[in-house]
Structures are given as structure tokens and as C-alpha cells.
């Protein structure tokens, strides 16, 4: 979705966060719930679905390929699927807006169906390379024509039957893994993905829940996921837990702003997603898990977070796959710690909605934070708990996570930080600013 009118936002500083909140449904799980339900035979019901622009782009794409998807007055989404192999030729190109997850996963889905689909996106998404997905899908027989640099717009000519492959991920990427598994659904035989480093496993958990024959073998060197093709997926009732990536902004905000004490309800704590919580606890953050439980096969808890003095650490590189989307807000936490935090092992940040390493380096640097940029991360010298200088207008580069991360930084700044455009936040967290106002007790009049 193109944002033609920038929406600047001046961050209200030095206001403690207090109260309780519920974050939106997990984005990764929401995407997959819609896709897998669209491939099941019968009606699935999804509650807690994230209703941000990225997930709505997935819903629109699945409708365009034949699934019947409706949101009820009870906030439950009902999906009547077409069955594995039943996707139809869409009448027009699929517009993905800013959603890289939608694009990469749907490319996999289309690759093993006898249809031809063109994918388009906004300026940010069109700058993101798709080559790492194109490579394995081409090995399976799909014919993919991309714009220069392997970018959107691109066309996928699916093939049926596709060729099952065993594919070793060259970099840790849940999106590439999921794209290959989705292609494998309508492929006879066994499709295998080998992960040298484990990534988020929502696809594996949910595919098994829908009835796919999927096994995971753990060895000392790797993780091997094997999927038997052409299953009959059965409809499910799915409850989407709260998104740990969205919760991450509040975990850091409450940790750095003096006087803060919040409870974030219903946060998904899948072991492949809690790298930020692990890193923050290593830094001394006060994060307590309340009422741990299991919802829809995923571990969930309420998190109480109170302001704490953070200490710099060397972030273990092996945490990168479990916190790749949270690095920008981790960089913010580091800006307020005592000492020099080094956070590396995150090459993937270079090819997100923006180059998140360069963009966060520029943003923090403009606010007076001392940093050193590396190819795979940043080293940041913190304030020891005091406010950062601030006083800058931040170029968010149409990246929702950059915008929200720098809002968090601005909550403890000596001079006002202004975000140049907060419109992209709607892609993943439409209620972010309403929640901010509630936790900080700001009104429109106060902010104005």
C-alpha cells in the first residue's frame, strides 16, 4: 500500500508507562493461519487475527485465488478453503503492499500450482530482493521472472506436478523455509528443508495441526524438516497468541523509562521467538512471566515489566534467528544501558523493509547516541540510564519497526524526537499509538 501523505509524530518524552495492554495477534501465525485454512477442505475459524495491512494483503490474495474469507461481527475470521491443489488463477496481479512475508510464502504456494501469478508491492517491498526464495522454487520447476536484482514486480509460473527437493538453507530464514514447505504441499513425494540454524517453527506446528504429514529430525549439526506432499488438510479453530515482536516495543519502553510498570497480556513465547526477552534479561531487565499456559499449541504468558537499570552485553549471535525483527528495538535498549553493547550476527537486517542496520545507525546517531556500524549489526555505547540527547527528525524509510523503535527511544530523550512518517506502522500494529496514549496517559490535547 502506498503512503502518499507522510504522517509525522513528535514523541512525548519522560512519561512513565503504567497499566496493562494486549498486543495484536502474532503476525507470523496470522499469515500462516489464513494460508493453511485456505488450503483446507471445510470451514476454519480464526480468533485473535492481526488485522494489520500485511495480514489483510494475505487475506486478499487468498480470496483472489478462490478461498472464501470473511470477518464476522464477533471478530472471528471464517475461512472456507479450496483444498491443496485447488487454487485458481487470480484475475489480476496480487498487491502485497509492504508485506515480505506474504510475498515469499505465497510465491511458494503458487510455485506448485498450475497458475501464473504476478506479485507487486509498494516502494519499500519492491526494493527487497527475492532471490533466496526464487532459487529453491526454481529447483522445484517453477518459472519465475523477476525485475532486475530479483525484485518485485515478479511473475511466478507454477508447475504441477512440481519436483520434490532437499534444500539446505544458506542463511537462517523462516520465510524461505516456509516457502519451500508451502510449495511441497502440492508436490508428490517428500520435500525436505535442512536448517543449519533453527528458525521460528510456526509453519511446522501449524501444518501438523492441519493434518499434514510432517516430521522434524534434530541432529547436532542441523534440523531436517520432511513434508509428505498432497495431504488433505482439515479445517481448524485457531486462536492467535499476541505477537512477541509487537510486545518487544513495550518491553523495552518500560525497561528504559523510569517509573514504568506494565503488564503485557497474552504474549506468545514460542522458543524460536524469545531472543529479545533473553537478551533483555541478560542486560538486567525486570521481566516476569505470569500465568504461563498453552494456547493453540503455542506457549503463552502475561509479562510484567518494570523499569530496571540495564547493563551492556555482547549479544550472542545464536540469538539472531529468534529475534531478527526485534534488533531495532534492542539497539534502542542498548542506547540506555551502562557500557558498550555489541549486537551482531544479523546480516538479514540489511534486506528487511529498509536496511535496518544503516537506518537505525543513522537514527540513533542523529539523536546523539555513540555507535559503531558493522556489516552484521551495531556496537552501541549507552547513557547509563539517563536520557539520550534526542532533538532530531528521524527518517523511518517506510519501515514500521524503525518508526516504532524510535518512538520508544523518544520516550526517554532530553529533546523531542520526531518521526518523519508513522503511516507504515499500520502494516503490523494499527493500535500502537492508541496503546501508547493509554500507557502514558496522554491525550490529543496534551500531545498537541
Tab-separated table of C-alpha atoms in Angstrom, residues 42-336:
chain	number	residue	atom	x	y	z
A	42	UNK	CA	-14.186	-27.032	5.071
A	43	UNK	CA	-14.514	-24.036	7.397
A	44	UNK	CA	-11.750	-22.897	9.748
A	45	UNK	CA	-12.305	-20.218	12.367
A	46	UNK	CA	-9.537	-17.841	13.452
A	47	UNK	CA	-9.760	-15.621	16.531
A	48	UNK	CA	-7.202	-13.014	17.533
A	49	UNK	CA	-6.042	-12.487	13.933
A	50	UNK	CA	-3.778	-9.484	13.431
A	51	UNK	CA	-5.767	-7.051	11.291
A	52	UNK	CA	-2.818	-5.010	10.055
A	53	UNK	CA	-2.241	-4.214	6.391
A	54	UNK	CA	0.289	-7.011	5.865
A	55	UNK	CA	-2.104	-9.732	7.013
A	56	UNK	CA	-5.003	-8.174	5.128
A	57	UNK	CA	-2.852	-8.403	1.987
A	58	UNK	CA	-2.565	-12.158	2.583
A	59	UNK	CA	-6.337	-12.425	3.058
A	60	UNK	CA	-6.970	-10.530	-0.178
A	61	UNK	CA	-4.523	-12.741	-2.080
A	62	UNK	CA	-6.130	-15.966	-0.846
A	63	UNK	CA	-9.575	-14.615	-1.780
A	64	UNK	CA	-8.263	-13.802	-5.251
A	65	UNK	CA	-7.163	-17.436	-5.599
A	66	UNK	CA	-10.538	-18.885	-4.608
A	67	UNK	CA	-10.775	-19.068	-0.814
A	68	UNK	CA	-13.862	-17.655	0.895
A	69	UNK	CA	-12.719	-15.449	3.792
A	70	UNK	CA	-14.997	-13.326	5.970
A	71	UNK	CA	-14.624	-11.431	9.247
A	72	UNK	CA	-17.678	-11.875	11.439
A	73	UNK	CA	-19.295	-9.337	13.746
A	74	UNK	CA	-17.902	-11.476	16.573
A	75	UNK	CA	-14.342	-10.645	15.368
A	76	UNK	CA	-13.825	-14.264	14.294
A	77	UNK	CA	-12.499	-14.840	10.789
A	78	UNK	CA	-14.119	-17.733	8.917
A	79	UNK	CA	-12.208	-19.334	6.074
A	80	UNK	CA	-13.633	-21.896	3.660
A	81	UNK	CA	-10.711	-23.387	1.791
A	82	UNK	CA	-10.268	-24.798	-1.688
A	83	UNK	CA	-8.131	-27.803	-0.759
A	84	UNK	CA	-4.478	-28.477	-1.579
A	85	UNK	CA	-4.110	-28.110	-5.346
A	86	UNK	CA	-7.329	-26.135	-5.668
A	87	UNK	CA	-6.022	-22.596	-6.063
A	88	UNK	CA	-7.438	-20.801	-9.077
A	89	UNK	CA	-5.874	-18.292	-11.428
A	90	UNK	CA	-6.348	-14.771	-9.988
A	91	UNK	CA	-7.866	-12.195	-12.315
A	92	UNK	CA	-5.254	-9.531	-11.565
A	93	UNK	CA	-1.820	-9.134	-10.014
A	94	UNK	CA	-1.576	-9.768	-6.273
A	95	UNK	CA	-0.791	-6.486	-4.499
A	96	UNK	CA	1.379	-7.259	-1.478
A	97	UNK	CA	1.748	-3.730	-0.111
A	98	UNK	CA	4.703	-3.806	2.292
A	99	UNK	CA	4.480	-7.486	3.242
A	100	UNK	CA	7.597	-9.510	2.542
A	101	UNK	CA	6.165	-12.474	4.452
A	102	UNK	CA	3.040	-12.562	2.273
A	103	UNK	CA	5.111	-12.335	-0.878
A	104	UNK	CA	7.676	-15.012	-0.110
A	105	UNK	CA	5.223	-17.526	1.335
A	106	UNK	CA	2.694	-17.046	-1.441
A	107	UNK	CA	5.411	-17.456	-4.061
A	108	UNK	CA	5.986	-20.890	-2.565
A	109	UNK	CA	2.290	-21.688	-2.574
A	110	UNK	CA	1.854	-20.676	-6.211
A	111	UNK	CA	5.019	-22.459	-7.378
A	112	UNK	CA	3.426	-25.927	-7.309
A	113	UNK	CA	0.013	-24.948	-8.713
A	114	UNK	CA	-0.734	-24.727	-12.462
A	115	UNK	CA	-1.361	-20.969	-12.343
A	116	UNK	CA	0.563	-17.835	-13.240
A	117	UNK	CA	0.651	-15.020	-10.693
A	118	UNK	CA	2.211	-11.563	-10.780
A	119	UNK	CA	3.270	-10.061	-7.441
A	120	UNK	CA	3.503	-6.300	-6.936
A	121	UNK	CA	4.250	-4.188	-3.863
A	122	UNK	CA	4.960	-0.709	-2.553
A	123	UNK	CA	8.268	1.111	-3.000
A	124	UNK	CA	9.786	-0.445	0.115
A	125	UNK	CA	8.833	-4.022	-0.738
A	126	UNK	CA	9.874	-3.544	-4.367
A	127	UNK	CA	13.393	-2.795	-3.148
A	128	UNK	CA	13.721	-6.097	-1.286
A	129	UNK	CA	15.481	-8.996	-3.038
A	130	UNK	CA	13.550	-12.234	-3.541
A	131	UNK	CA	16.454	-14.291	-4.919
A	132	UNK	CA	16.783	-16.570	-1.908
A	133	UNK	CA	13.190	-17.735	-2.486
A	134	UNK	CA	13.459	-17.817	-6.269
A	135	UNK	CA	16.397	-20.264	-6.131
A	136	UNK	CA	14.713	-23.240	-4.397
A	137	UNK	CA	11.356	-22.698	-6.098
A	138	UNK	CA	13.108	-22.748	-9.474
A	139	UNK	CA	14.744	-26.036	-8.489
A	140	UNK	CA	11.244	-27.413	-7.946
A	141	UNK	CA	10.299	-26.434	-11.506
A	142	UNK	CA	8.596	-23.064	-11.157
A	143	UNK	CA	9.391	-20.469	-13.818
A	144	UNK	CA	9.983	-17.104	-12.129
A	145	UNK	CA	10.618	-13.840	-13.943
A	146	UNK	CA	11.694	-11.030	-11.628
A	147	UNK	CA	12.649	-7.397	-12.034
A	148	UNK	CA	16.391	-6.600	-12.006
A	149	UNK	CA	18.054	-7.736	-8.800
A	150	UNK	CA	15.428	-10.413	-8.194
A	151	UNK	CA	12.899	-7.836	-7.072
A	152	UNK	CA	9.197	-7.048	-7.490
A	153	UNK	CA	7.232	-6.871	-9.621
A	154	UNK	CA	7.778	-10.520	-10.483
A	155	UNK	CA	5.817	-13.318	-12.131
A	156	UNK	CA	5.601	-16.923	-10.919
A	157	UNK	CA	4.511	-19.561	-13.415
A	158	UNK	CA	3.697	-22.544	-11.257
A	159	UNK	CA	4.159	-26.151	-12.330
A	160	UNK	CA	2.129	-29.232	-11.444
A	161	UNK	CA	3.492	-31.648	-10.569
A	162	UNK	CA	6.493	-29.879	-9.097
A	163	UNK	CA	9.693	-31.704	-8.203
A	164	UNK	CA	10.336	-32.515	-4.526
A	165	UNK	CA	13.746	-31.327	-3.361
A	166	UNK	CA	16.004	-31.434	-0.335
A	167	UNK	CA	17.082	-27.842	0.263
A	168	UNK	CA	19.700	-26.668	2.741
A	169	UNK	CA	19.091	-23.072	3.815
A	170	UNK	CA	22.179	-20.952	3.035
A	171	UNK	CA	21.044	-18.398	5.654
A	172	UNK	CA	18.664	-18.761	8.582
A	173	UNK	CA	15.276	-17.688	7.201
A	174	UNK	CA	11.864	-18.898	8.317
A	175	UNK	CA	10.359	-17.263	5.230
A	176	UNK	CA	12.496	-19.276	2.806
A	177	UNK	CA	11.873	-22.469	4.785
A	178	UNK	CA	8.130	-21.852	4.767
A	179	UNK	CA	8.075	-21.026	1.051
A	180	UNK	CA	9.684	-24.383	0.222
A	181	UNK	CA	7.317	-26.255	2.552
A	182	UNK	CA	4.299	-24.499	1.034
A	183	UNK	CA	5.479	-25.481	-2.434
A	184	UNK	CA	5.915	-29.013	-1.124
A	185	UNK	CA	2.267	-29.249	-0.084
A	186	UNK	CA	1.078	-29.759	-3.679
A	187	UNK	CA	4.177	-31.709	-4.733
A	188	UNK	CA	4.165	-35.539	-4.854
A	189	UNK	CA	6.828	-37.205	-2.727
A	190	UNK	CA	8.781	-35.784	0.186
A	191	UNK	CA	10.085	-32.222	0.292
A	192	UNK	CA	12.855	-31.613	2.826
A	193	UNK	CA	14.351	-28.459	4.272
A	194	UNK	CA	17.640	-28.622	6.167
A	195	UNK	CA	18.250	-25.853	8.718
A	196	UNK	CA	21.814	-25.484	9.996
A	197	UNK	CA	20.388	-22.910	12.442
A	198	UNK	CA	16.831	-23.321	13.753
A	199	UNK	CA	14.346	-20.571	12.859
A	200	UNK	CA	10.796	-19.874	14.028
A	201	UNK	CA	8.749	-23.039	13.680
A	202	UNK	CA	5.182	-21.764	13.298
A	203	UNK	CA	4.796	-23.382	9.870
A	204	UNK	CA	5.770	-26.801	11.188
A	205	UNK	CA	3.489	-26.572	14.226
A	206	UNK	CA	0.513	-25.341	12.246
A	207	UNK	CA	0.899	-27.716	9.297
A	208	UNK	CA	0.834	-30.642	11.689
A	209	UNK	CA	-2.236	-29.150	13.347
A	210	UNK	CA	-3.999	-29.040	9.980
A	211	UNK	CA	-3.174	-32.714	9.403
A	212	UNK	CA	-0.067	-32.625	7.218
A	213	UNK	CA	2.420	-35.496	7.489
A	214	UNK	CA	5.420	-33.502	8.672
A	215	UNK	CA	8.360	-34.681	10.753
A	216	UNK	CA	11.294	-32.859	12.300
A	217	UNK	CA	14.622	-34.558	12.955
A	218	UNK	CA	17.092	-32.788	15.243
A	219	UNK	CA	20.790	-33.591	14.931
A	220	UNK	CA	23.863	-31.994	16.433
A	221	UNK	CA	24.544	-30.200	13.132
A	222	UNK	CA	21.123	-29.328	11.776
A	223	UNK	CA	17.365	-29.637	11.816
A	224	UNK	CA	15.676	-31.584	8.987
A	225	UNK	CA	12.001	-30.916	8.212
A	226	UNK	CA	10.331	-33.506	5.948
A	227	UNK	CA	6.882	-32.963	4.435
A	228	UNK	CA	4.879	-35.603	2.557
A	229	UNK	CA	3.113	-33.888	-0.331
A	230	UNK	CA	-0.534	-33.790	-1.373
A	231	UNK	CA	-2.163	-34.085	2.069
A	232	UNK	CA	-5.813	-33.379	2.752
A	233	UNK	CA	-5.703	-30.523	5.237
A	234	UNK	CA	-8.531	-30.473	7.769
A	235	UNK	CA	-10.166	-27.235	8.967
A	236	UNK	CA	-9.158	-25.950	12.396
A	237	UNK	CA	-10.228	-23.473	15.064
A	238	UNK	CA	-7.192	-21.289	15.719
A	239	UNK	CA	-6.529	-18.779	18.492
A	240	UNK	CA	-3.653	-16.484	17.543
A	241	UNK	CA	-1.460	-15.508	20.545
A	242	UNK	CA	-0.128	-11.988	20.996
A	243	UNK	CA	2.811	-11.062	18.780
A	244	UNK	CA	6.128	-11.129	20.690
A	245	UNK	CA	7.608	-8.723	18.136
A	246	UNK	CA	4.898	-6.158	18.911
A	247	UNK	CA	5.303	-6.793	22.638
A	248	UNK	CA	9.020	-6.073	22.292
A	249	UNK	CA	8.458	-2.324	21.915
A	250	UNK	CA	6.694	-2.161	25.281
A	251	UNK	CA	9.219	-4.458	26.977
A	252	UNK	CA	12.000	-2.050	26.050
A	253	UNK	CA	9.945	1.104	26.704
A	254	UNK	CA	9.021	0.028	30.233
A	255	UNK	CA	12.605	-1.072	30.894
A	256	UNK	CA	14.157	2.291	29.968
A	257	UNK	CA	11.633	4.876	31.200
A	258	UNK	CA	11.902	5.496	34.970
A	259	UNK	CA	8.760	4.721	36.967
A	260	UNK	CA	7.303	2.334	34.412
A	261	UNK	CA	5.372	-0.797	35.436
A	262	UNK	CA	3.215	-2.579	32.862
A	263	UNK	CA	1.640	-5.952	32.123
A	264	UNK	CA	1.583	-7.162	28.522
A	265	UNK	CA	-1.139	-9.801	28.262
A	266	UNK	CA	-1.237	-12.981	26.181
A	267	UNK	CA	2.250	-12.855	24.645
A	268	UNK	CA	3.325	-15.818	22.520
A	269	UNK	CA	6.511	-17.331	23.941
A	270	UNK	CA	7.414	-19.825	21.247
A	271	UNK	CA	11.060	-20.791	21.991
A	272	UNK	CA	12.064	-19.716	18.472
A	273	UNK	CA	10.743	-16.173	19.111
A	274	UNK	CA	12.013	-15.103	22.545
A	275	UNK	CA	15.532	-13.931	21.706
A	276	UNK	CA	14.731	-10.337	22.689
A	277	UNK	CA	13.416	-11.397	26.103
A	278	UNK	CA	16.546	-13.486	26.633
A	279	UNK	CA	18.826	-10.597	25.646
A	280	UNK	CA	16.970	-8.050	27.793
A	281	UNK	CA	17.134	-10.344	30.818
A	282	UNK	CA	20.882	-10.731	30.223
A	283	UNK	CA	21.047	-6.912	30.372
A	284	UNK	CA	19.181	-6.874	33.697
A	285	UNK	CA	15.612	-6.200	32.563
A	286	UNK	CA	12.852	-6.986	35.070
A	287	UNK	CA	10.501	-9.215	33.037
A	288	UNK	CA	8.312	-11.687	34.927
A	289	UNK	CA	6.089	-14.340	33.341
A	290	UNK	CA	2.598	-14.543	34.832
A	291	UNK	CA	0.066	-17.336	34.259
A	292	UNK	CA	2.056	-19.411	31.715
A	293	UNK	CA	-0.267	-21.506	29.541
A	294	UNK	CA	-0.684	-23.119	26.131
A	295	UNK	CA	-2.992	-21.566	23.513
A	296	UNK	CA	-3.474	-23.212	20.132
A	297	UNK	CA	-0.341	-25.294	20.587
A	298	UNK	CA	1.806	-22.243	21.368
A	299	UNK	CA	3.222	-21.308	24.800
A	300	UNK	CA	1.748	-18.041	26.112
A	301	UNK	CA	2.088	-15.891	29.256
A	302	UNK	CA	1.378	-12.406	30.569
A	303	UNK	CA	4.572	-10.384	31.031
A	304	UNK	CA	5.067	-7.870	33.845
A	305	UNK	CA	7.832	-5.392	33.037
A	306	UNK	CA	9.239	-2.761	35.384
A	307	UNK	CA	11.901	-0.130	34.882
A	308	UNK	CA	15.375	-1.515	35.507
A	309	UNK	CA	18.983	-0.450	35.151
A	310	UNK	CA	20.334	-2.113	32.004
A	311	UNK	CA	23.948	-3.207	31.601
A	312	UNK	CA	25.717	-3.639	28.268
A	313	UNK	CA	26.318	-7.152	26.926
A	314	UNK	CA	27.738	-8.886	23.899
A	315	UNK	CA	24.531	-10.268	22.397
A	316	UNK	CA	25.086	-13.944	21.490
A	317	UNK	CA	24.956	-14.286	17.702
A	318	UNK	CA	22.969	-17.502	18.031
A	319	UNK	CA	20.026	-15.445	19.297
A	320	UNK	CA	19.700	-13.718	15.918
A	321	UNK	CA	17.158	-16.087	14.321
A	322	UNK	CA	14.865	-15.832	17.351
A	323	UNK	CA	14.894	-12.021	17.458
A	324	UNK	CA	15.671	-10.858	13.924
A	325	UNK	CA	12.691	-8.477	13.809
A	326	UNK	CA	13.460	-7.125	17.276
A	327	UNK	CA	17.021	-5.944	16.658
A	328	UNK	CA	15.974	-2.318	16.020
A	329	UNK	CA	14.333	-2.012	19.441
A	330	UNK	CA	17.210	-3.952	21.046
A	331	UNK	CA	19.520	-1.264	19.640
A	332	UNK	CA	17.314	1.253	21.453
A	333	UNK	CA	17.658	-0.647	24.738
A	334	UNK	CA	21.438	-0.655	24.257
A	335	UNK	CA	21.381	3.148	23.899
A	336	UNK	CA	20.263	3.403	27.549
